[in-house]
């Protein structure tokens, strides 16, 4: 069984005339290793009045990459929580390819950011330098290859046997707030997910016969 949590759908208001971000994702789930092999194309529209020469991204699964991530440190210090012993069942996300639509390589411009606590062992936020500024009203298209692994079930994500709760599993663009810059925080225990309205088209390859529970609308399914 697979539960896919990431395709948030909402009815836009009059002020939300167009999506800020459009995702097109293909992903394969390995049920034995609990790993994801994905390809993602993202179109981001600058709806502010300020130009930007960088994109900030969330890599939420990296919160479960080690006991030293900011999330796990906070979890271990909270008396209301019991720190799970994940042993060798940690989770992570790795970007293996990042290009513009014209083929320009952006991998050398990736850097991990820790805006809240400077924790060098936290890899939940990454900044991407662009070769030029994206002007107000202009869009940019990014192409990713990525790999991810689900941890053992913890904090609303993970796997247990053939059950997979696949939540916040893909590289996800933060929110650009113009003069205030990018709203793209590290993953904290006492926090919730924040993102622009967007559209998602997702194609998944999973074991035959598995039941899928997901938000969004199923377009088709091959036997």
Short mmCIF file of C-alpha atoms in Angstrom, two decimals:
data_model
loop_
_atom_site.label_atom_id
_atom_site.label_comp_id
_atom_site.label_asym_id
_atom_site.label_seq_id
_atom_site.Cartn_x
_atom_site.Cartn_y
_atom_site.Cartn_z
CA UNK A 1 0.00 0.00 0.00
CA UNK A 2 1.17 3.52 -0.71
CA UNK A 3 -0.13 6.78 0.70
CA UNK A 4 1.01 9.78 -1.31
CA UNK A 5 0.87 13.07 0.57
CA UNK A 6 2.10 16.03 -1.39
CA UNK A 7 -0.37 16.89 -4.11
CA UNK A 8 -2.18 19.62 -2.25
CA UNK A 9 -5.28 20.82 -4.05
CA UNK A 10 -7.21 23.98 -3.24
CA UNK A 11 -9.82 26.19 -4.84
CA UNK A 12 -8.12 29.47 -5.80
CA UNK A 13 -9.59 32.80 -4.77
CA UNK A 14 -9.96 35.74 -7.11
CA UNK A 15 -6.50 36.95 -6.07
CA UNK A 16 -4.96 33.65 -7.14
CA UNK A 17 -5.52 33.93 -10.87
CA UNK A 18 -2.66 31.66 -11.87
CA UNK A 19 -0.48 29.06 -10.29
CA UNK A 20 2.91 30.23 -9.11
CA UNK A 21 4.50 26.83 -9.62
CA UNK A 22 3.75 23.81 -11.83
CA UNK A 23 5.23 20.39 -11.10
CA UNK A 24 5.54 17.48 -13.52
CA UNK A 25 7.00 14.46 -11.72
CA UNK A 26 7.76 10.86 -12.68
CA UNK A 27 8.74 8.53 -9.84
CA UNK A 28 9.47 4.84 -9.31
CA UNK A 29 9.13 3.26 -5.86
CA UNK A 30 11.35 0.31 -4.93
CA UNK A 31 9.32 -1.61 -2.32
CA UNK A 32 12.36 -3.51 -1.04
CA UNK A 33 14.69 -0.57 -0.39
CA UNK A 34 11.90 1.99 0.18
CA UNK A 35 13.70 4.27 -2.24
CA UNK A 36 12.31 6.65 -4.86
CA UNK A 37 13.90 7.37 -8.22
CA UNK A 38 12.40 10.54 -9.66
CA UNK A 39 12.50 13.05 -12.45
CA UNK A 40 10.90 16.44 -11.98
CA UNK A 41 10.23 19.48 -14.16
CA UNK A 42 9.21 22.65 -12.34
CA UNK A 43 8.00 25.89 -13.83
CA UNK A 44 8.16 28.78 -11.34
CA UNK A 45 6.56 32.15 -12.01
CA UNK A 46 7.82 35.31 -10.32
CA UNK A 47 4.57 37.01 -9.32
CA UNK A 48 6.27 39.67 -7.19
CA UNK A 49 7.59 43.07 -8.20
CA UNK A 50 11.19 42.10 -7.39
CA UNK A 51 13.75 40.21 -9.48
CA UNK A 52 15.63 37.21 -8.10
CA UNK A 53 18.73 35.35 -9.24
CA UNK A 54 18.23 32.36 -6.96
CA UNK A 55 15.70 29.66 -6.10
CA UNK A 56 15.34 28.12 -2.64
CA UNK A 57 14.11 24.56 -2.20
CA UNK A 58 12.93 22.29 0.59
CA UNK A 59 14.39 18.78 0.86
CA UNK A 60 12.19 17.70 3.75
CA UNK A 61 13.23 14.03 3.91
CA UNK A 62 16.75 15.13 4.87
CA UNK A 63 15.31 15.89 8.31
CA UNK A 64 15.54 12.13 8.82
CA UNK A 65 19.07 11.71 7.43
CA UNK A 66 20.77 11.57 10.84
CA UNK A 67 20.24 12.22 14.53
CA UNK A 68 22.03 15.56 14.09
CA UNK A 69 19.54 17.25 11.76
CA UNK A 70 17.68 20.20 13.25
CA UNK A 71 14.40 18.26 13.29
CA UNK A 72 15.89 15.25 15.08
CA UNK A 73 17.76 17.41 17.58
CA UNK A 74 14.52 19.21 18.43
CA UNK A 75 12.63 15.94 18.63
CA UNK A 76 15.15 14.49 21.07
CA UNK A 77 14.88 17.55 23.35
CA UNK A 78 11.07 17.56 23.48
CA UNK A 79 9.81 15.66 26.55
CA UNK A 80 6.48 15.05 24.81
CA UNK A 81 8.17 13.07 22.06
CA UNK A 82 10.06 9.81 22.13
CA UNK A 83 13.08 9.88 19.85
CA UNK A 84 12.79 6.93 17.48
CA UNK A 85 15.82 4.73 17.03
CA UNK A 86 16.03 4.63 13.24
CA UNK A 87 19.32 2.70 13.22
CA UNK A 88 20.05 2.13 9.52
CA UNK A 89 16.54 3.12 8.43
CA UNK A 90 17.21 6.81 7.88
CA UNK A 91 15.62 8.83 5.08
CA UNK A 92 17.04 11.38 2.67
CA UNK A 93 16.68 13.23 -0.64
CA UNK A 94 19.54 13.79 -3.09
CA UNK A 95 19.47 15.93 -6.21
CA UNK A 96 21.58 14.17 -8.84
CA UNK A 97 20.89 16.45 -11.81
CA UNK A 98 19.66 20.03 -12.05
CA UNK A 99 19.44 21.98 -15.29
CA UNK A 100 17.55 24.79 -16.90
CA UNK A 101 15.22 23.84 -19.73
CA UNK A 102 17.93 24.90 -22.21
CA UNK A 103 20.36 22.38 -20.71
CA UNK A 104 22.44 24.80 -18.63
CA UNK A 105 23.90 22.89 -15.66
CA UNK A 106 23.02 24.34 -12.25
CA UNK A 107 24.61 21.72 -9.98
CA UNK A 108 27.67 23.85 -9.24
CA UNK A 109 25.37 26.59 -7.94
CA UNK A 110 23.76 24.44 -5.23
CA UNK A 111 24.46 25.26 -1.59
CA UNK A 112 22.80 24.11 1.62
CA UNK A 113 21.42 26.89 3.81
CA UNK A 114 20.67 26.92 7.55
CA UNK A 115 18.94 30.28 8.02
CA UNK A 116 17.64 29.63 11.53
CA UNK A 117 20.36 27.82 13.47
CA UNK A 118 23.46 27.39 11.30
CA UNK A 119 23.42 23.63 11.96
CA UNK A 120 25.98 22.21 9.52
CA UNK A 121 24.36 18.78 9.82
CA UNK A 122 21.00 19.99 8.51
CA UNK A 123 20.36 19.57 4.78
CA UNK A 124 16.66 20.42 4.51
CA UNK A 125 17.09 23.69 2.57
CA UNK A 126 19.11 24.20 -0.60
CA UNK A 127 19.74 27.38 -2.58
CA UNK A 128 20.20 27.35 -6.35
CA UNK A 129 22.10 30.16 -8.06
CA UNK A 130 20.69 31.06 -11.48
CA UNK A 131 22.79 32.39 -14.37
CA UNK A 132 20.60 35.48 -14.60
CA UNK A 133 17.82 37.26 -12.76
CA UNK A 134 14.20 36.22 -13.13
CA UNK A 135 12.30 39.45 -13.66
CA UNK A 136 8.84 40.25 -12.27
CA UNK A 137 6.25 38.39 -14.34
CA UNK A 138 8.87 36.07 -15.83
CA UNK A 139 9.01 32.28 -15.42
CA UNK A 140 11.89 29.82 -15.18
CA UNK A 141 11.83 26.08 -15.80
CA UNK A 142 14.06 23.70 -13.84
CA UNK A 143 14.67 20.02 -14.55
CA UNK A 144 15.72 17.64 -11.74
CA UNK A 145 16.76 14.06 -11.31
CA UNK A 146 16.54 13.04 -7.68
CA UNK A 147 16.76 10.04 -5.38
CA UNK A 148 15.05 9.66 -2.04
CA UNK A 149 14.66 7.11 0.71
CA UNK A 150 11.82 6.86 3.18
CA UNK A 151 12.76 6.39 6.83
CA UNK A 152 11.00 3.95 9.06
CA UNK A 153 7.63 5.57 9.87
CA UNK A 154 8.21 8.70 11.93
CA UNK A 155 6.56 12.14 12.04
CA UNK A 156 3.99 11.70 9.27
CA UNK A 157 6.22 9.97 6.75
CA UNK A 158 8.07 6.73 6.18
CA UNK A 159 7.66 3.02 5.51
CA UNK A 160 6.80 -0.13 7.44
CA UNK A 161 6.75 -3.39 5.50
CA UNK A 162 4.69 -2.79 2.37
CA UNK A 163 3.07 0.34 3.82
CA UNK A 164 4.60 3.57 2.48
CA UNK A 165 3.56 7.02 3.66
CA UNK A 166 5.20 9.13 0.97
CA UNK A 167 5.01 12.69 2.29
CA UNK A 168 7.03 15.78 1.26
CA UNK A 169 9.21 13.52 -0.85
CA UNK A 170 10.31 15.68 -3.80
CA UNK A 171 12.42 18.86 -4.17
CA UNK A 172 9.86 21.57 -3.39
CA UNK A 173 10.22 25.27 -4.15
CA UNK A 174 9.89 27.73 -1.26
CA UNK A 175 7.86 30.95 -1.36
CA UNK A 176 9.43 34.12 -2.78
CA UNK A 177 8.11 37.19 -0.96
CA UNK A 178 9.70 39.97 -3.00
CA UNK A 179 11.72 42.41 -0.90
CA UNK A 180 11.58 39.98 2.04
CA UNK A 181 13.33 37.33 -0.04
CA UNK A 182 12.68 33.59 0.14
CA UNK A 183 10.45 32.13 2.84
CA UNK A 184 12.09 28.71 2.98
CA UNK A 185 12.73 27.56 6.53
CA UNK A 186 14.54 24.50 7.76
CA UNK A 187 12.28 21.62 8.79
CA UNK A 188 11.45 22.05 12.48
CA UNK A 189 9.39 19.90 14.84
CA UNK A 190 7.05 22.79 15.73
CA UNK A 191 6.25 23.85 12.17
CA UNK A 192 3.94 23.19 9.22
CA UNK A 193 4.45 23.14 5.47
CA UNK A 194 4.10 26.40 3.52
CA UNK A 195 4.02 26.68 -0.26
CA UNK A 196 2.48 28.63 -3.13
CA UNK A 197 -0.60 27.44 -4.97
CA UNK A 198 0.43 25.19 -7.82
CA UNK A 199 -0.50 22.36 -10.14
CA UNK A 200 0.89 18.83 -9.95
CA UNK A 201 1.01 16.13 -12.59
CA UNK A 202 2.51 12.96 -11.12
CA UNK A 203 3.18 9.57 -12.71
CA UNK A 204 4.05 6.75 -10.29
CA UNK A 205 5.34 3.24 -10.93
CA UNK A 206 4.46 0.95 -8.03
CA UNK A 207 4.05 -2.82 -7.53
CA UNK A 208 1.07 -4.38 -9.29
CA UNK A 209 -2.01 -4.66 -7.09
CA UNK A 210 -0.99 -2.04 -4.56
CA UNK A 211 -3.65 0.34 -3.26
CA UNK A 212 -2.87 4.05 -3.62
CA UNK A 213 -4.38 6.73 -1.44
CA UNK A 214 -3.57 10.24 -2.65
CA UNK A 215 -4.89 13.75 -2.95
CA UNK A 216 -5.63 15.05 -6.42
CA UNK A 217 -7.52 13.38 -9.25
CA UNK A 218 -6.49 10.06 -10.79
CA UNK A 219 -6.27 10.48 -14.57
CA UNK A 220 -5.41 6.92 -15.56
CA UNK A 221 -3.95 3.66 -14.28
CA UNK A 222 -2.27 0.89 -16.22
CA UNK A 223 -2.94 -2.70 -15.06
#
